[in-house]
CSV table of C-alpha atoms in Angstrom, one decimal:
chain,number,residue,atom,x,y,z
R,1043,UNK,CA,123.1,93.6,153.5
R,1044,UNK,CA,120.1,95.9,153.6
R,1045,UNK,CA,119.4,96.9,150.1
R,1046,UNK,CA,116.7,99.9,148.9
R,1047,UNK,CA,113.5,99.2,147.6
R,1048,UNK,CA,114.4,100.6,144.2
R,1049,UNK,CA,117.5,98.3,143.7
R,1050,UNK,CA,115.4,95.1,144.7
R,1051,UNK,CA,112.5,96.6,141.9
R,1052,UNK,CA,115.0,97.1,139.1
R,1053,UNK,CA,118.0,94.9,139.8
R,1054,UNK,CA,115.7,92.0,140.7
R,1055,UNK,CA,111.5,91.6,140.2
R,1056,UNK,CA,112.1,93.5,136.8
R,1057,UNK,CA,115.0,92.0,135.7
R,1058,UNK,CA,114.8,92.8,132.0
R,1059,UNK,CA,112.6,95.8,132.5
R,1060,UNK,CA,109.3,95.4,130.4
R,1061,UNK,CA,110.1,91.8,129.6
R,1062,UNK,CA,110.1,91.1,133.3
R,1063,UNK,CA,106.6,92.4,133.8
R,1064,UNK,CA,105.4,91.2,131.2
R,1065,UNK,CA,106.2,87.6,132.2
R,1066,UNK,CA,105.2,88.3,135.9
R,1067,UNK,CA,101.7,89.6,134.7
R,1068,UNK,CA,101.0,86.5,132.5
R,1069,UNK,CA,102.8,83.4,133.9
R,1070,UNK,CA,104.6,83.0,130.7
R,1071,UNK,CA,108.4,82.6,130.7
R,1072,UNK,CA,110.8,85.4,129.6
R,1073,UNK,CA,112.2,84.3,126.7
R,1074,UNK,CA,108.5,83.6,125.2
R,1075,UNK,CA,108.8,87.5,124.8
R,1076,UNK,CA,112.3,87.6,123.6
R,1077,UNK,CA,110.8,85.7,120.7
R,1078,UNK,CA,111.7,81.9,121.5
R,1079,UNK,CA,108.6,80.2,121.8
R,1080,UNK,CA,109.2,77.1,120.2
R,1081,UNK,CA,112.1,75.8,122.9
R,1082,UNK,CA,108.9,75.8,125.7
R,1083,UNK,CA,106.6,73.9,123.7
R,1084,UNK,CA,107.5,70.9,125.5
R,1085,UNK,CA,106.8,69.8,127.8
R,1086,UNK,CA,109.5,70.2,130.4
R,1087,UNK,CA,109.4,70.3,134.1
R,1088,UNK,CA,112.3,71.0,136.0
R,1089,UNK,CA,112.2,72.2,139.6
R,1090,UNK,CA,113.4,75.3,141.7
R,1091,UNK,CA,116.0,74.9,144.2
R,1092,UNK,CA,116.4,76.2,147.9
R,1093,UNK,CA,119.8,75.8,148.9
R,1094,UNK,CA,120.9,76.1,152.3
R,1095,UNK,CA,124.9,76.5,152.6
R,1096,UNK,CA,127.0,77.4,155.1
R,1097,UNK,CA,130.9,78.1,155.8
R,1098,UNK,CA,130.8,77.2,159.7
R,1099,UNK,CA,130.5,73.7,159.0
R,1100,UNK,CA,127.7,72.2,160.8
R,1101,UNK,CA,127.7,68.9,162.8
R,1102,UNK,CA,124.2,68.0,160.9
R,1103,UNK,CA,126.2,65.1,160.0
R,1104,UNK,CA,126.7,63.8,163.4
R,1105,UNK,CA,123.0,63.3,163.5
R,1106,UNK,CA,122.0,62.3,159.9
R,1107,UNK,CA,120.5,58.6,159.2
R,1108,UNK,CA,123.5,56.8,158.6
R,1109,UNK,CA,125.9,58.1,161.1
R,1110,UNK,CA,124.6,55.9,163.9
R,1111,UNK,CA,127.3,53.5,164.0
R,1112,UNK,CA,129.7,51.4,166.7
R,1113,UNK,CA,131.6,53.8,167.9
R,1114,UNK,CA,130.1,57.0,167.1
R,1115,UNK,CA,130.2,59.2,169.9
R,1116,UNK,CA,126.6,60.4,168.8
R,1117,UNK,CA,124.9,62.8,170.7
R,1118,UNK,CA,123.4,61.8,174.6
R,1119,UNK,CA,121.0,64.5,174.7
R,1120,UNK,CA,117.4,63.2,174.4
R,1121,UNK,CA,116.5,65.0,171.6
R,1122,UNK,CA,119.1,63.9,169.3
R,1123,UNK,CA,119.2,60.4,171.0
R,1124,UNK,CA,118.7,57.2,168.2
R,1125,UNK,CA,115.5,56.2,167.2
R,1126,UNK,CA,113.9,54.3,164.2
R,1127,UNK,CA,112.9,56.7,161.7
R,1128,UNK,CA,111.4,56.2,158.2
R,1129,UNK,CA,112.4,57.7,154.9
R,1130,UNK,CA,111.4,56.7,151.7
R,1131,UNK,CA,109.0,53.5,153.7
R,1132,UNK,CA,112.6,52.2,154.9
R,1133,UNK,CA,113.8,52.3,158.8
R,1134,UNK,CA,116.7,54.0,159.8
R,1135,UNK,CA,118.4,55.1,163.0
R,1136,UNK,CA,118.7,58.7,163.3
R,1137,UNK,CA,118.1,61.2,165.6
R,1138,UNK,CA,115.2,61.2,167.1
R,1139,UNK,CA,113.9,65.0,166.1
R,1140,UNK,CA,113.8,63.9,162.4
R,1141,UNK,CA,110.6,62.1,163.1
R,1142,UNK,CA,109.3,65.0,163.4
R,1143,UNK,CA,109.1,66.3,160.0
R,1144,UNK,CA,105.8,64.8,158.7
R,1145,UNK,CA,105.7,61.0,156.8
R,1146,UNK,CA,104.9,62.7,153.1
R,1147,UNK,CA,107.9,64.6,153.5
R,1148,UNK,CA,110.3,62.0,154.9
R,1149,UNK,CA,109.1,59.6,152.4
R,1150,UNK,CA,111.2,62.3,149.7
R,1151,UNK,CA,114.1,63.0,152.0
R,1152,UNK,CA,117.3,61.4,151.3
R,1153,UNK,CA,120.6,61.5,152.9
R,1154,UNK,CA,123.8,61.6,150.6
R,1155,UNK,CA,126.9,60.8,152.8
R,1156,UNK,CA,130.2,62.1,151.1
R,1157,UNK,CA,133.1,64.3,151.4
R,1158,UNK,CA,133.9,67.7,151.0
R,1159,UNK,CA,137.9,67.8,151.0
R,1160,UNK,CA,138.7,70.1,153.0
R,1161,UNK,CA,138.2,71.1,156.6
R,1162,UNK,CA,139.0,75.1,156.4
R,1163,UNK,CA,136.2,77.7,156.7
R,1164,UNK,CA,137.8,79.6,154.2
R,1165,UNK,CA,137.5,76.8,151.4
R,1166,UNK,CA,133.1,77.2,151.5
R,1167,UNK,CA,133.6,78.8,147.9
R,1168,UNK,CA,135.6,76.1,146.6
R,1169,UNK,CA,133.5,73.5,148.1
R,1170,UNK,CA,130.2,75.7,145.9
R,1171,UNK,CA,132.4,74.8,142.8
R,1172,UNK,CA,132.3,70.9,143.6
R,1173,UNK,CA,136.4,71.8,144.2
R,1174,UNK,CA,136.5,72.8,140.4
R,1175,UNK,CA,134.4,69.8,138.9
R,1176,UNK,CA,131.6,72.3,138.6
R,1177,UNK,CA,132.5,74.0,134.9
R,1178,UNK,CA,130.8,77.5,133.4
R,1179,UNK,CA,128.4,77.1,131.1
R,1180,UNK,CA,131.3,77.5,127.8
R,1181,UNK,CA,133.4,74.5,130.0
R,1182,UNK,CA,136.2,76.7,130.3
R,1183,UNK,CA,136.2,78.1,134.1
R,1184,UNK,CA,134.8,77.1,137.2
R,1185,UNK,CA,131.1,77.9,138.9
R,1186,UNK,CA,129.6,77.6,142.0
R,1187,UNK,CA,126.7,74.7,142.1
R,1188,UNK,CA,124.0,76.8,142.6
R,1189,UNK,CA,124.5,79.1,139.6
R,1190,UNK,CA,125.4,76.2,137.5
R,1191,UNK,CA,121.9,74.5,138.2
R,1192,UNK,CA,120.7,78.2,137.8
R,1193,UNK,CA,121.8,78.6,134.4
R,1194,UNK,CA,120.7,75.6,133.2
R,1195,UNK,CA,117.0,75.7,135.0
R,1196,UNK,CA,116.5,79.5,134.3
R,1197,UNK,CA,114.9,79.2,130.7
R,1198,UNK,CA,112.8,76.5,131.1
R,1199,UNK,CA,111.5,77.7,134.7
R,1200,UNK,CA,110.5,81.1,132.8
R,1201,UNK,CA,112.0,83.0,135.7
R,1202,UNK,CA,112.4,86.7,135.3
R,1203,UNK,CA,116.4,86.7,135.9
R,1204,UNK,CA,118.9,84.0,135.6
R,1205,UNK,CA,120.9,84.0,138.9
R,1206,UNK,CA,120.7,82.7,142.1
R,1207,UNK,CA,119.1,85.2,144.9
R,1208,UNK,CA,121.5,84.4,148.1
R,1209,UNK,CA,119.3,85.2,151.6
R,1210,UNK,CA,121.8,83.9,153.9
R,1211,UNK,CA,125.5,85.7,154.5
R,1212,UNK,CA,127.6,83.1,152.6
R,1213,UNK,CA,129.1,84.4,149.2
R,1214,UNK,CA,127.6,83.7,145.9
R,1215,UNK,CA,129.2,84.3,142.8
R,1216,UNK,CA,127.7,83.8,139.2
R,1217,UNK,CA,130.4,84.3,136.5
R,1218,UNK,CA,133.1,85.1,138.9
R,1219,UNK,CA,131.0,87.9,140.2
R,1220,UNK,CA,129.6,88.2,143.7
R,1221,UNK,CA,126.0,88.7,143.9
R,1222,UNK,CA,124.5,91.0,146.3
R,1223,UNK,CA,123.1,89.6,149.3
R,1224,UNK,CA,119.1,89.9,150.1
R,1225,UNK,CA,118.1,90.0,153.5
R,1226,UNK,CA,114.5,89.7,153.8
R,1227,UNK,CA,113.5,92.5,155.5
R,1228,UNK,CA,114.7,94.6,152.4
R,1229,UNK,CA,113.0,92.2,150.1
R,1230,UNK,CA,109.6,93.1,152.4
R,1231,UNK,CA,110.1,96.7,151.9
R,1232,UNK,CA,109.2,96.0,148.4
R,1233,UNK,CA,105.4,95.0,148.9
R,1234,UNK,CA,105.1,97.6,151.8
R,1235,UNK,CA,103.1,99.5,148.7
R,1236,UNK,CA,101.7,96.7,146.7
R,1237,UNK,CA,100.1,99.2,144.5
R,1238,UNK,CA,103.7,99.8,142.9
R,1239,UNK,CA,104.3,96.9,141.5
R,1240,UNK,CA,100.8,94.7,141.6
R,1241,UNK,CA,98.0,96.7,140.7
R,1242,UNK,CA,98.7,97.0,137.4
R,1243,UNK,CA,99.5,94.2,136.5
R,1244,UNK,CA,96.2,92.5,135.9
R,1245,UNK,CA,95.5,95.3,133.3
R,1246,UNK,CA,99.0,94.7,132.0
R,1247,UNK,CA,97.7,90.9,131.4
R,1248,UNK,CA,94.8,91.7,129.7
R,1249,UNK,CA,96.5,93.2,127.1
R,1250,UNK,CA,99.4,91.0,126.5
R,1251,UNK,CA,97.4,88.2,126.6
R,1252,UNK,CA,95.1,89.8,123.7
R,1253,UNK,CA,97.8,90.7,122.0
R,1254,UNK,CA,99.3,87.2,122.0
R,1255,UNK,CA,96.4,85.6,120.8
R,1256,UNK,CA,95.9,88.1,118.3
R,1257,UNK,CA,99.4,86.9,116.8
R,1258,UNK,CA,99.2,83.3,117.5
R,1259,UNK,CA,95.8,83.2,115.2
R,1260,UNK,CA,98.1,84.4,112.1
R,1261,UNK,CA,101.4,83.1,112.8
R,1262,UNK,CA,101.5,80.8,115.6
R,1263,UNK,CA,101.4,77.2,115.9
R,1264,UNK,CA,98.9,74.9,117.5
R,1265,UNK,CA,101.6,74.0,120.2
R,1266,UNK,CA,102.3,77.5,120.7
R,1267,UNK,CA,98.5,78.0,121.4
R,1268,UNK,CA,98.4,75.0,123.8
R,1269,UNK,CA,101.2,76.2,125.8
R,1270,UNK,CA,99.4,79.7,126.1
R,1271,UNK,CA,96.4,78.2,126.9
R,1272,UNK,CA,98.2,75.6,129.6
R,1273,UNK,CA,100.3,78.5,131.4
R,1274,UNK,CA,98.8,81.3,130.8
R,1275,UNK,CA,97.8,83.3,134.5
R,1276,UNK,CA,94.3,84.5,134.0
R,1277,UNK,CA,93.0,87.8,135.7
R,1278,UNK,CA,91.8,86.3,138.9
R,1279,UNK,CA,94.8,84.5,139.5
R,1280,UNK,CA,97.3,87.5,139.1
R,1281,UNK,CA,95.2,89.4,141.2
R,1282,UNK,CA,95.1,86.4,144.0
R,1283,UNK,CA,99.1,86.2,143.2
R,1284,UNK,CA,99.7,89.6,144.2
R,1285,UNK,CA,97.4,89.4,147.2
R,1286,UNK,CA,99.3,85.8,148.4
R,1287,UNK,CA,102.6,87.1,148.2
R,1288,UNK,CA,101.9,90.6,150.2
R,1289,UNK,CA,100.6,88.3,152.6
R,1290,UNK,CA,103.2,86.1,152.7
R,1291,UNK,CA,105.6,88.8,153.3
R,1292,UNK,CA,103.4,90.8,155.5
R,1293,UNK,CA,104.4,88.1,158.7
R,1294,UNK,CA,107.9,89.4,158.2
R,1295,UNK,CA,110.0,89.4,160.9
R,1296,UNK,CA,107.9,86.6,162.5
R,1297,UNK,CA,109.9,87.5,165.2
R,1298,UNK,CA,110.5,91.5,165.7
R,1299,UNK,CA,113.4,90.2,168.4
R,1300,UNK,CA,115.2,88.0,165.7
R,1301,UNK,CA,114.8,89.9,162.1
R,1302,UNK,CA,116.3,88.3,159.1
R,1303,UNK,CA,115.4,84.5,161.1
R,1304,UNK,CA,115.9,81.6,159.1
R,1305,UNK,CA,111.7,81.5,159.0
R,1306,UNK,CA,112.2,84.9,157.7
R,1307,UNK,CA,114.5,83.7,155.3
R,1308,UNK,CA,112.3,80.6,154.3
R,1309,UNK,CA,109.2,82.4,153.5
R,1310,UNK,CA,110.8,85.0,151.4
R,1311,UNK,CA,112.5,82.0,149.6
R,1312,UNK,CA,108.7,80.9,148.9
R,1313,UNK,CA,107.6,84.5,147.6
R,1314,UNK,CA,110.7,84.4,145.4
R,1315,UNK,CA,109.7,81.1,144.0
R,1316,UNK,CA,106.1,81.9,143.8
R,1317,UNK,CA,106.8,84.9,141.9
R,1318,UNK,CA,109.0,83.4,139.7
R,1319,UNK,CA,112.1,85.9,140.0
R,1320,UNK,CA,114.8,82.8,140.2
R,1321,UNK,CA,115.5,79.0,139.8
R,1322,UNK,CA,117.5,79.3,142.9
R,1323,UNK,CA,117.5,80.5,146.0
R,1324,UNK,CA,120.2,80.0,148.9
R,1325,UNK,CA,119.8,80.9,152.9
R,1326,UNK,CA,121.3,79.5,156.1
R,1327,UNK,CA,120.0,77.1,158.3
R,1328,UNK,CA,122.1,76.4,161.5
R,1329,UNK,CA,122.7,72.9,162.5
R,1330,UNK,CA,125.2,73.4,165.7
R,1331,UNK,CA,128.0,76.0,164.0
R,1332,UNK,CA,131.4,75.5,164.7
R,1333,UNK,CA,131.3,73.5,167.7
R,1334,UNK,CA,134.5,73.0,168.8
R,1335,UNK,CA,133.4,74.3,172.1
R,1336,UNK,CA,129.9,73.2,172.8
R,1337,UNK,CA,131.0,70.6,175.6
R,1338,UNK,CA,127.9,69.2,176.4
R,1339,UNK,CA,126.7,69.5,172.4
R,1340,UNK,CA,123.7,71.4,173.7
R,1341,UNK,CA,123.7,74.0,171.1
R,1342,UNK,CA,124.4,71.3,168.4
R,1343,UNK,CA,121.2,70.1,169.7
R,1344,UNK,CA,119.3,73.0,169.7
R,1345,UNK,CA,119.9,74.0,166.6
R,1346,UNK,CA,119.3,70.4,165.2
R,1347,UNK,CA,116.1,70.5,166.6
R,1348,UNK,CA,115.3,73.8,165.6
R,1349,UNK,CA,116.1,73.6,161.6
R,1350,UNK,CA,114.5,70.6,161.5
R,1351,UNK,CA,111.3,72.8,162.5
R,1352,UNK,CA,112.6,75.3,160.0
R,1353,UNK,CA,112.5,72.5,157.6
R,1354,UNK,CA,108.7,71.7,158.4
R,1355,UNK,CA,107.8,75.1,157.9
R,1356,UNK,CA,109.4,75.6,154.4
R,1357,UNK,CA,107.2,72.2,153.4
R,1358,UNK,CA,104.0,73.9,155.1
R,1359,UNK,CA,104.9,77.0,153.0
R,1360,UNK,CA,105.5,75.2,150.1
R,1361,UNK,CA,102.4,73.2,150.2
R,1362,UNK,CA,100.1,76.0,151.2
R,1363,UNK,CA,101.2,77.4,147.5
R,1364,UNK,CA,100.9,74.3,146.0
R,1365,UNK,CA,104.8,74.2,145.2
R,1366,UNK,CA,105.8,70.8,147.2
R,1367,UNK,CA,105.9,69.1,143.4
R,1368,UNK,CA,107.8,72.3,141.9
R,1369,UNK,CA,111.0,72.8,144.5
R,1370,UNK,CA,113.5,70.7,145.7
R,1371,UNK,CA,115.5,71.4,148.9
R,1372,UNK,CA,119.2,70.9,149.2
R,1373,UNK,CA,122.0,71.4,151.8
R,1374,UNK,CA,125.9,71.9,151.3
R,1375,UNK,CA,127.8,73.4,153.7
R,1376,UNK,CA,131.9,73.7,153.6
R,1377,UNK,CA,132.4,70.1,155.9
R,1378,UNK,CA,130.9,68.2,158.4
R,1379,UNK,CA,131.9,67.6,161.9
R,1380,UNK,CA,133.9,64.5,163.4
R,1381,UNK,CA,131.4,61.9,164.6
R,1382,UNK,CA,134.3,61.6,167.9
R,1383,UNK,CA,134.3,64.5,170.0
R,1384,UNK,CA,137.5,66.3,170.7
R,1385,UNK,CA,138.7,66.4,174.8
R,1386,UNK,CA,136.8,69.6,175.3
R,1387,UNK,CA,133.5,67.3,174.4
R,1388,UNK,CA,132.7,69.6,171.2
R,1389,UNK,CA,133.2,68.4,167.2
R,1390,UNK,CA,136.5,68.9,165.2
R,1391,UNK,CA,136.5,69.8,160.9
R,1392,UNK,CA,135.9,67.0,159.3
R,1393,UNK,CA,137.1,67.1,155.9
R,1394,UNK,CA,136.1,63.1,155.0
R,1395,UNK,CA,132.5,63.2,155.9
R,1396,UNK,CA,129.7,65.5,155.2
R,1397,UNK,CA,125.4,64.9,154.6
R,1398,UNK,CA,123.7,66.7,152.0
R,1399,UNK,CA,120.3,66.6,153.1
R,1400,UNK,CA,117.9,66.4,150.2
R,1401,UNK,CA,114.0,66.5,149.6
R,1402,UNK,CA,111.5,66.7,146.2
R,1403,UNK,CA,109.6,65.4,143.8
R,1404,UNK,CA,111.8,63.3,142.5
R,1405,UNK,CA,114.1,63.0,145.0
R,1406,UNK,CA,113.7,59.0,146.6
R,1407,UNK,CA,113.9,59.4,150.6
R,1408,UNK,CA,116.5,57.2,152.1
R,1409,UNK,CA,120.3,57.1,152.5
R,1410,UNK,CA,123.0,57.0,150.3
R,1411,UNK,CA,126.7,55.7,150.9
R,1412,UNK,CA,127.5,55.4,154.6
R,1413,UNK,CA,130.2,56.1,157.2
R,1414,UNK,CA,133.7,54.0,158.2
R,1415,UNK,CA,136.3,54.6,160.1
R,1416,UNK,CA,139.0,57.5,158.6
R,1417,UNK,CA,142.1,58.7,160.4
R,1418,UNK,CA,141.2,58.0,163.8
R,1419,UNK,CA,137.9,59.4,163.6
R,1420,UNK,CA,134.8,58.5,160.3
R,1421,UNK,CA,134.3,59.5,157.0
R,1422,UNK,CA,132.4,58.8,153.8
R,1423,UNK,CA,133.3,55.4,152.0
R,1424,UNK,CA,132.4,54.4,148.3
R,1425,UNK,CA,128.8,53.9,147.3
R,1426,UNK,CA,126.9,51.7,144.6
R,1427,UNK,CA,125.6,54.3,141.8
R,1428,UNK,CA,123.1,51.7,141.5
R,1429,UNK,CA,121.8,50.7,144.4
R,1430,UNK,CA,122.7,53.8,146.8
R,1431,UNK,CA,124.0,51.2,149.4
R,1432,UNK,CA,127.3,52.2,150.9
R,1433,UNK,CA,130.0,50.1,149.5
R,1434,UNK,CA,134.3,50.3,149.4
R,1435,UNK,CA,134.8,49.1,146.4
R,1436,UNK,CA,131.8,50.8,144.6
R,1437,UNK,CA,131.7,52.5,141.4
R,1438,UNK,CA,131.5,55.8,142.8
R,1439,UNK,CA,135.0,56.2,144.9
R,1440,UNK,CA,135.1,58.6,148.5
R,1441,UNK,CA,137.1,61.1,146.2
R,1442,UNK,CA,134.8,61.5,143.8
R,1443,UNK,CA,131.4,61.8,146.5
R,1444,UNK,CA,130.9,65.7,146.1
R,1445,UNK,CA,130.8,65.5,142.5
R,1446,UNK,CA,128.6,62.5,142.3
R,1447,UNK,CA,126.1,64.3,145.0
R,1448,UNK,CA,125.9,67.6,142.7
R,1449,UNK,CA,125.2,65.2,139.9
R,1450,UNK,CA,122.5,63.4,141.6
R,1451,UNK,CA,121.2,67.0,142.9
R,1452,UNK,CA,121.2,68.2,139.5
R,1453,UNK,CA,119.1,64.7,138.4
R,1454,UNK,CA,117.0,65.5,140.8
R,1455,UNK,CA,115.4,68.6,139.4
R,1456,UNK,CA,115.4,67.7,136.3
R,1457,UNK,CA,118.8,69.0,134.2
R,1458,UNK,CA,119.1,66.7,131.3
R,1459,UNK,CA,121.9,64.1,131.6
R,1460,UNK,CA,123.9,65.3,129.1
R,1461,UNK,CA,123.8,68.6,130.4
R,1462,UNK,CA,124.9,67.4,133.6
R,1463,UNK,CA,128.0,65.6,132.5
R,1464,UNK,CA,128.8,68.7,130.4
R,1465,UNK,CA,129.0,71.2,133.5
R,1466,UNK,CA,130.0,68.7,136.2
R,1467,UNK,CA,133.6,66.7,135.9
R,1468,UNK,CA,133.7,63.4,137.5
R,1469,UNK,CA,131.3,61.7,140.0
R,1470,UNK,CA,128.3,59.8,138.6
R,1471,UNK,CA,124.4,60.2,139.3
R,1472,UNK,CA,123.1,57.9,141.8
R,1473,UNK,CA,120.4,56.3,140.4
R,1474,UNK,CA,118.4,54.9,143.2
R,1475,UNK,CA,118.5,58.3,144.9
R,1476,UNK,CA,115.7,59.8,142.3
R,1477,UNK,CA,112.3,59.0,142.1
């Protein structure tokens, strides 16, 4: 939905009003100026999460490392045919097209293969919630995956607001309630005047920044002066912060024909990062759709080929900002698709097998777990918690795969283990997937 300029400035950037400037102008988290300095003197360093979700069940799986295997019906077009690729300095056979995303990013893209349970559209929001495994923050209801990992990333990230900022058209919720969806074209309109919101704020840091020192010399601790001195923005780079993310929005639409484009939606995911407004941030990324009907599977491969570009943009973006060591990229969509095709030559729901395609710093590229056959068609069989290695009588069972790939998503950027076990029921963290 298209949303005013004013709602995105109050409801969003400024979160918590002064307290949200504040924290933009200096680079300091939030709650340093809600008075809780101590919890961010150490020296923590979890990452932001891009999300990309989707309820029309994409066949990404059909073309994943791992899924290339006898009897298969893979795809014959060119661009998805098999070919040795390398993740994590390892050979796999995938589709071709995923060589094309460059070595220093395969080498921290894994694979997880699992299940999602169900194979109805309409279940996407139960699949967010892990299928009730993920638990609110008090243990006592459910939340959706992304504004669990949210709510535990939030204060340590020092992000002006707490939840998730969904791009794409699938429903978020954060404590029950849906949250408004950004497009962003309505999250340019709020740099169209950068002297709103930006040209201040350099004068703004000045004199917090005085004023912090000032009360650090009487009453703060040397920690507390080393973390100013470590995070703490100085006036050149707010003014160069402003100036990057006008520009960075400025290119929006990339394409005046396709508005609201996944690269739109991937470069506003950067601003939002860059500015620090949220842990999280979810958008859509087609990988085929619902392709019951796509005979030939050409759009499953253009649209595998094209996200797979989209992907290699959002690392361009994130390393042109320096963030490739600060974000890690995620996918979960409501199912895969089966790895036979159905009469009409398209892909059927498949409830037993789905990838979640990962990358980040601490995310080990590879695969994890692997396929068998299900009910006439495959699915995803146990895996080794261990070792990664796909294995039937491993620790972690096919029924308890989507919890144990939100666990090892949540490892991977950094929530503390007993965190993790405290929000997520079941499933266990795959060690050799984390770097």
């Amino acid at each position: 939905m298209t949303i005013s300029r004013r709602k995105l400035v109050k409801g969003a950037v400024l979160g918590a009003g002064l307290v949200g400037l504040r924290s933009l102008a200096t680079g300091l988290p939030k709650s340093w100026f809600l008075g809780e300095r101590v919890a961010h003197a150490a020296d923590l360093a979890p990452q932001f999460l891009i999300l990309a979700t989707s309820g029309n069940g994409d066949p990404l799986n059909a073309n994943a490392p791992g899924s290339f295997v006898k009897g298969a019906q893979n795809s014959p077009l060119p661009e998805l045919a098999a070919e040795a690729v390398s993740f994590g300095g390892k050979s796999f056979q995938a589709a071709k097209c995923w060589g094309a995303l460059p070595a220093e990013l395969r080498a921290r893209t894994a694979f997880f293969h699992h299940r999602t349970y169900t194979n109805a559209h309409p279940e996407h929001r139960k699949v967010m919630a892990l299928q009730g495994a993920a638990k609110s923050a008090s243990g006592n209801g459910q939340e959706m995956l992304p504004s669990l990992l949210a709510s535990e990333l939030a204060k340590t990230l020092g992000t002006i607001q707490t939840e998730p900022i969904p791009l794409g058209n699938e429903l978020i919720t954060f404590e029950g309630r849906a949250l408004d969806n950004i497009d962003p074209t309505g999250l340019k309109s709020l740099f169209d005047q950068p002297d709103d919101l930006l040209t201040g704020l350099t004068n703004l840091r000045d004199k917090e920044i005085d004023a912090l020192y000032g009360d650090l010399r009487t009453n703060g601790t040397r920690m507390q002066r080393e973390f100013l001195d470590r995070y703490a923005l100085g006036r050149e780079q707010v003014r160069k912060l402003g100036e990057d993310l006008a520009q960075l929005l400025t290119r929006l639409p990339v394409d005046p024909t396709d508005r609201d484009s996944p690269i739109d939606q991937v470069i506003a995911a950067v601003a939002l990062i860059k500015l620090k407004v949220a842990p999280v941030v979810t958008l859509h990324l087609p990988f085929g759709g619902d392709n019951h009907n796509d005979s030939d599977l050409t759009v499953e491969a253009q649209d595998t080929v094209t996200s797979i570009g989209t992907l290699n943009t959002l690392w361009t973006e994130l390393t042109t900002q320096g963030l490739q060591d600060q974000v890690t990229f995620a996918s979960l969509n409501v199912f895969g698709r089966t790895l036979k095709r159905n009469a009409g030559g398209g892909r059927n729901h498949n409830q037993n097998h789905h990838v979640m395609t990962l990358f980040g710093k601490h995310v080990q590229g590879g695969v994890i777990g692997g396929v068998d056959l299900v009910d006439q068609d495959y699915g995803a069989t146990g895996i080794d918690s261990k070792t990664g290695k796909a294995d039937p009588s491993g620790d972690i069972t096919p029924l308890s795969s989507l919890e144990s790939a939100g666990k090892t998503l949540a490892a991977a950027l950094q929530v503390p283990n007993d965190r993790i076990e405290a929000r997520i029921n079941g499933g266990k963290v795959v060690a050799a997937a984390l770097a």
